[in-house]
């Protein structure tokens, strides 16, 4: 009986999820058009609140108990780069719900073929990266860095794929170019428990989830050697936090 209840809840949840993505899409397109007509400040404000409201509704629908720490570490203005571990798909929902700034995702190119989701990634200022094509991947990172230089914020998961409960995977150095090319601060992002929300069992589970923003790391004053050490440094910081949360 409990299994049947979880299955029904999961079906209802994903029906709401995809219908809401579809229903809100025309509004997102309208806001994008208005931004092109010179109303970017207004549309940015509406988009971030719309995305946050939607994501918080999704979280409520899962019953996940989310703890958020370190919001005070997020600079309110100027370009910056969020770099975090990537346990599961729910990470995107968490970021939309709790990051108090508009930001774009650096998403794998496969997302480009997901109906409706692909358009939302573009509307929010995201870019698609081809992990198998070094030249195209480099161009996507450079485009993201240019946006950060102009005051935008971006988020990237340097593991390159979801860890799916396998702990934390090695961070890829190329992801850090997003921040270093723009001389922008990095805000490390720690995510714990998100894989268990639905991917672990295939059913919606009301589980504890933890989201923590660490102190920003300024990249502008770093020399070449310090920049090369960044991937290991940030990975170690996030791994240490995950070990504490797991313990």
mmCIF file of C-alpha atoms in Angstrom, residues 129-245:
data_model
loop_
_atom_site.group_PDB
_atom_site.id
_atom_site.type_symbol
_atom_site.label_atom_id
_atom_site.label_comp_id
_atom_site.label_asym_id
_atom_site.label_seq_id
_atom_site.Cartn_x
_atom_site.Cartn_y
_atom_site.Cartn_z
ATOM 1 C CA UNK A 129 28.577 22.807 -23.737
ATOM 2 C CA UNK A 130 29.715 19.895 -25.881
ATOM 3 C CA UNK A 131 31.892 17.817 -23.571
ATOM 4 C CA UNK A 132 33.195 15.716 -26.469
ATOM 5 C CA UNK A 133 34.288 18.643 -28.629
ATOM 6 C CA UNK A 134 37.143 20.571 -27.041
ATOM 7 C CA UNK A 135 36.893 23.564 -29.396
ATOM 8 C CA UNK A 136 33.134 23.982 -28.933
ATOM 9 C CA UNK A 137 33.444 23.463 -25.199
ATOM 10 C CA UNK A 138 36.104 26.152 -25.017
ATOM 11 C CA UNK A 139 33.877 28.602 -26.951
ATOM 12 C CA UNK A 140 30.972 27.997 -24.560
ATOM 13 C CA UNK A 141 33.216 28.710 -21.567
ATOM 14 C CA UNK A 142 34.540 31.866 -23.235
ATOM 15 C CA UNK A 143 30.992 33.064 -23.952
ATOM 16 C CA UNK A 144 30.054 32.458 -20.344
ATOM 17 C CA UNK A 145 33.124 34.368 -19.155
ATOM 18 C CA UNK A 146 32.163 37.328 -21.353
ATOM 19 C CA UNK A 147 28.732 37.403 -19.730
ATOM 20 C CA UNK A 148 30.313 37.334 -16.282
ATOM 21 C CA UNK A 149 32.555 40.259 -17.250
ATOM 22 C CA UNK A 150 29.381 42.215 -18.010
ATOM 23 C CA UNK A 151 28.032 41.567 -14.517
ATOM 24 C CA UNK A 152 26.102 38.320 -14.996
ATOM 25 C CA UNK A 153 26.412 35.240 -12.826
ATOM 26 C CA UNK A 154 26.806 31.679 -14.100
ATOM 27 C CA UNK A 155 26.775 28.250 -12.511
ATOM 28 C CA UNK A 156 28.759 25.209 -13.584
ATOM 29 C CA UNK A 157 29.190 21.692 -12.208
ATOM 30 C CA UNK A 158 32.836 20.757 -12.900
ATOM 31 C CA UNK A 159 32.337 17.013 -12.368
ATOM 32 C CA UNK A 160 30.873 17.075 -15.877
ATOM 33 C CA UNK A 161 28.019 14.732 -14.980
ATOM 34 C CA UNK A 162 25.851 13.743 -12.017
ATOM 35 C CA UNK A 163 27.664 11.697 -9.376
ATOM 36 C CA UNK A 164 24.436 9.745 -8.618
ATOM 37 C CA UNK A 165 25.283 8.800 -5.089
ATOM 38 C CA UNK A 166 28.893 7.949 -5.856
ATOM 39 C CA UNK A 167 30.314 10.686 -3.671
ATOM 40 C CA UNK A 168 32.087 13.502 -5.469
ATOM 41 C CA UNK A 169 33.755 12.948 -8.848
ATOM 42 C CA UNK A 170 37.040 14.668 -9.840
ATOM 43 C CA UNK A 171 36.609 18.299 -10.874
ATOM 44 C CA UNK A 172 37.556 19.161 -14.462
ATOM 45 C CA UNK A 173 39.996 22.069 -14.667
ATOM 46 C CA UNK A 174 38.415 23.577 -17.801
ATOM 47 C CA UNK A 175 35.262 24.532 -15.880
ATOM 48 C CA UNK A 176 37.270 26.986 -13.780
ATOM 49 C CA UNK A 177 38.159 29.034 -16.860
ATOM 50 C CA UNK A 178 34.626 30.403 -16.594
ATOM 51 C CA UNK A 179 35.760 32.383 -13.555
ATOM 52 C CA UNK A 180 39.460 32.950 -14.271
ATOM 53 C CA UNK A 181 38.923 34.332 -17.790
ATOM 54 C CA UNK A 182 36.554 36.881 -16.279
ATOM 55 C CA UNK A 183 38.723 37.524 -13.191
ATOM 56 C CA UNK A 184 35.538 36.879 -11.223
ATOM 57 C CA UNK A 185 34.979 35.452 -7.752
ATOM 58 C CA UNK A 186 34.030 31.806 -7.322
ATOM 59 C CA UNK A 187 31.304 30.901 -4.837
ATOM 60 C CA UNK A 188 31.694 27.181 -4.001
ATOM 61 C CA UNK A 189 28.331 25.419 -3.716
ATOM 62 C CA UNK A 190 27.856 22.270 -1.618
ATOM 63 C CA UNK A 191 24.833 20.034 -2.352
ATOM 64 C CA UNK A 192 24.016 17.000 -0.227
ATOM 65 C CA UNK A 193 21.049 14.617 -0.418
ATOM 66 C CA UNK A 194 19.542 15.763 -3.710
ATOM 67 C CA UNK A 195 20.070 12.427 -5.468
ATOM 68 C CA UNK A 196 17.709 10.750 -3.010
ATOM 69 C CA UNK A 197 14.725 12.996 -3.836
ATOM 70 C CA UNK A 198 13.697 10.931 -6.870
ATOM 71 C CA UNK A 199 16.605 9.402 -8.751
ATOM 72 C CA UNK A 200 17.751 6.942 -6.093
ATOM 73 C CA UNK A 201 14.547 4.880 -6.137
ATOM 74 C CA UNK A 202 12.627 6.307 -9.090
ATOM 75 C CA UNK A 203 9.950 7.507 -6.659
ATOM 76 C CA UNK A 204 9.480 10.837 -4.881
ATOM 77 C CA UNK A 205 10.932 10.718 -1.361
ATOM 78 C CA UNK A 206 10.604 13.283 1.429
ATOM 79 C CA UNK A 207 14.271 13.398 2.409
ATOM 80 C CA UNK A 208 16.572 15.990 4.008
ATOM 81 C CA UNK A 209 18.603 18.020 1.527
ATOM 82 C CA UNK A 210 21.410 20.450 2.352
ATOM 83 C CA UNK A 211 22.571 23.437 0.294
ATOM 84 C CA UNK A 212 25.550 25.486 1.465
ATOM 85 C CA UNK A 213 27.329 28.467 -0.129
ATOM 86 C CA UNK A 214 30.946 28.866 0.981
ATOM 87 C CA UNK A 215 33.042 32.023 1.189
ATOM 88 C CA UNK A 216 33.864 33.533 -2.231
ATOM 89 C CA UNK A 217 37.307 32.919 -3.689
ATOM 90 C CA UNK A 218 38.702 35.917 -5.553
ATOM 91 C CA UNK A 219 40.465 34.889 -8.761
ATOM 92 C CA UNK A 220 41.644 38.302 -10.002
ATOM 93 C CA UNK A 221 44.761 38.490 -7.776
ATOM 94 C CA UNK A 222 45.816 34.880 -8.357
ATOM 95 C CA UNK A 223 48.964 34.085 -10.316
ATOM 96 C CA UNK A 224 49.150 31.280 -12.886
ATOM 97 C CA UNK A 225 50.220 28.656 -10.358
ATOM 98 C CA UNK A 226 47.403 29.540 -7.945
ATOM 99 C CA UNK A 227 44.880 29.372 -10.774
ATOM 100 C CA UNK A 228 46.074 25.911 -11.736
ATOM 101 C CA UNK A 229 45.538 24.837 -8.135
ATOM 102 C CA UNK A 230 41.937 26.117 -8.030
ATOM 103 C CA UNK A 231 40.175 22.892 -9.134
ATOM 104 C CA UNK A 232 41.821 20.829 -6.396
ATOM 105 C CA UNK A 233 41.322 23.619 -3.854
ATOM 106 C CA UNK A 234 37.585 24.003 -4.489
ATOM 107 C CA UNK A 235 37.054 20.253 -4.762
ATOM 108 C CA UNK A 236 38.756 19.785 -1.375
ATOM 109 C CA UNK A 237 36.603 22.476 0.249
ATOM 110 C CA UNK A 238 33.390 20.913 -1.048
ATOM 111 C CA UNK A 239 34.531 17.373 -0.205
ATOM 112 C CA UNK A 240 35.292 18.448 3.377
ATOM 113 C CA UNK A 241 31.810 19.947 3.764
ATOM 114 C CA UNK A 242 30.180 16.827 2.297
ATOM 115 C CA UNK A 243 32.106 14.604 4.715
ATOM 116 C CA UNK A 244 30.822 16.685 7.635
ATOM 117 C CA UNK A 245 27.234 16.524 6.381
#
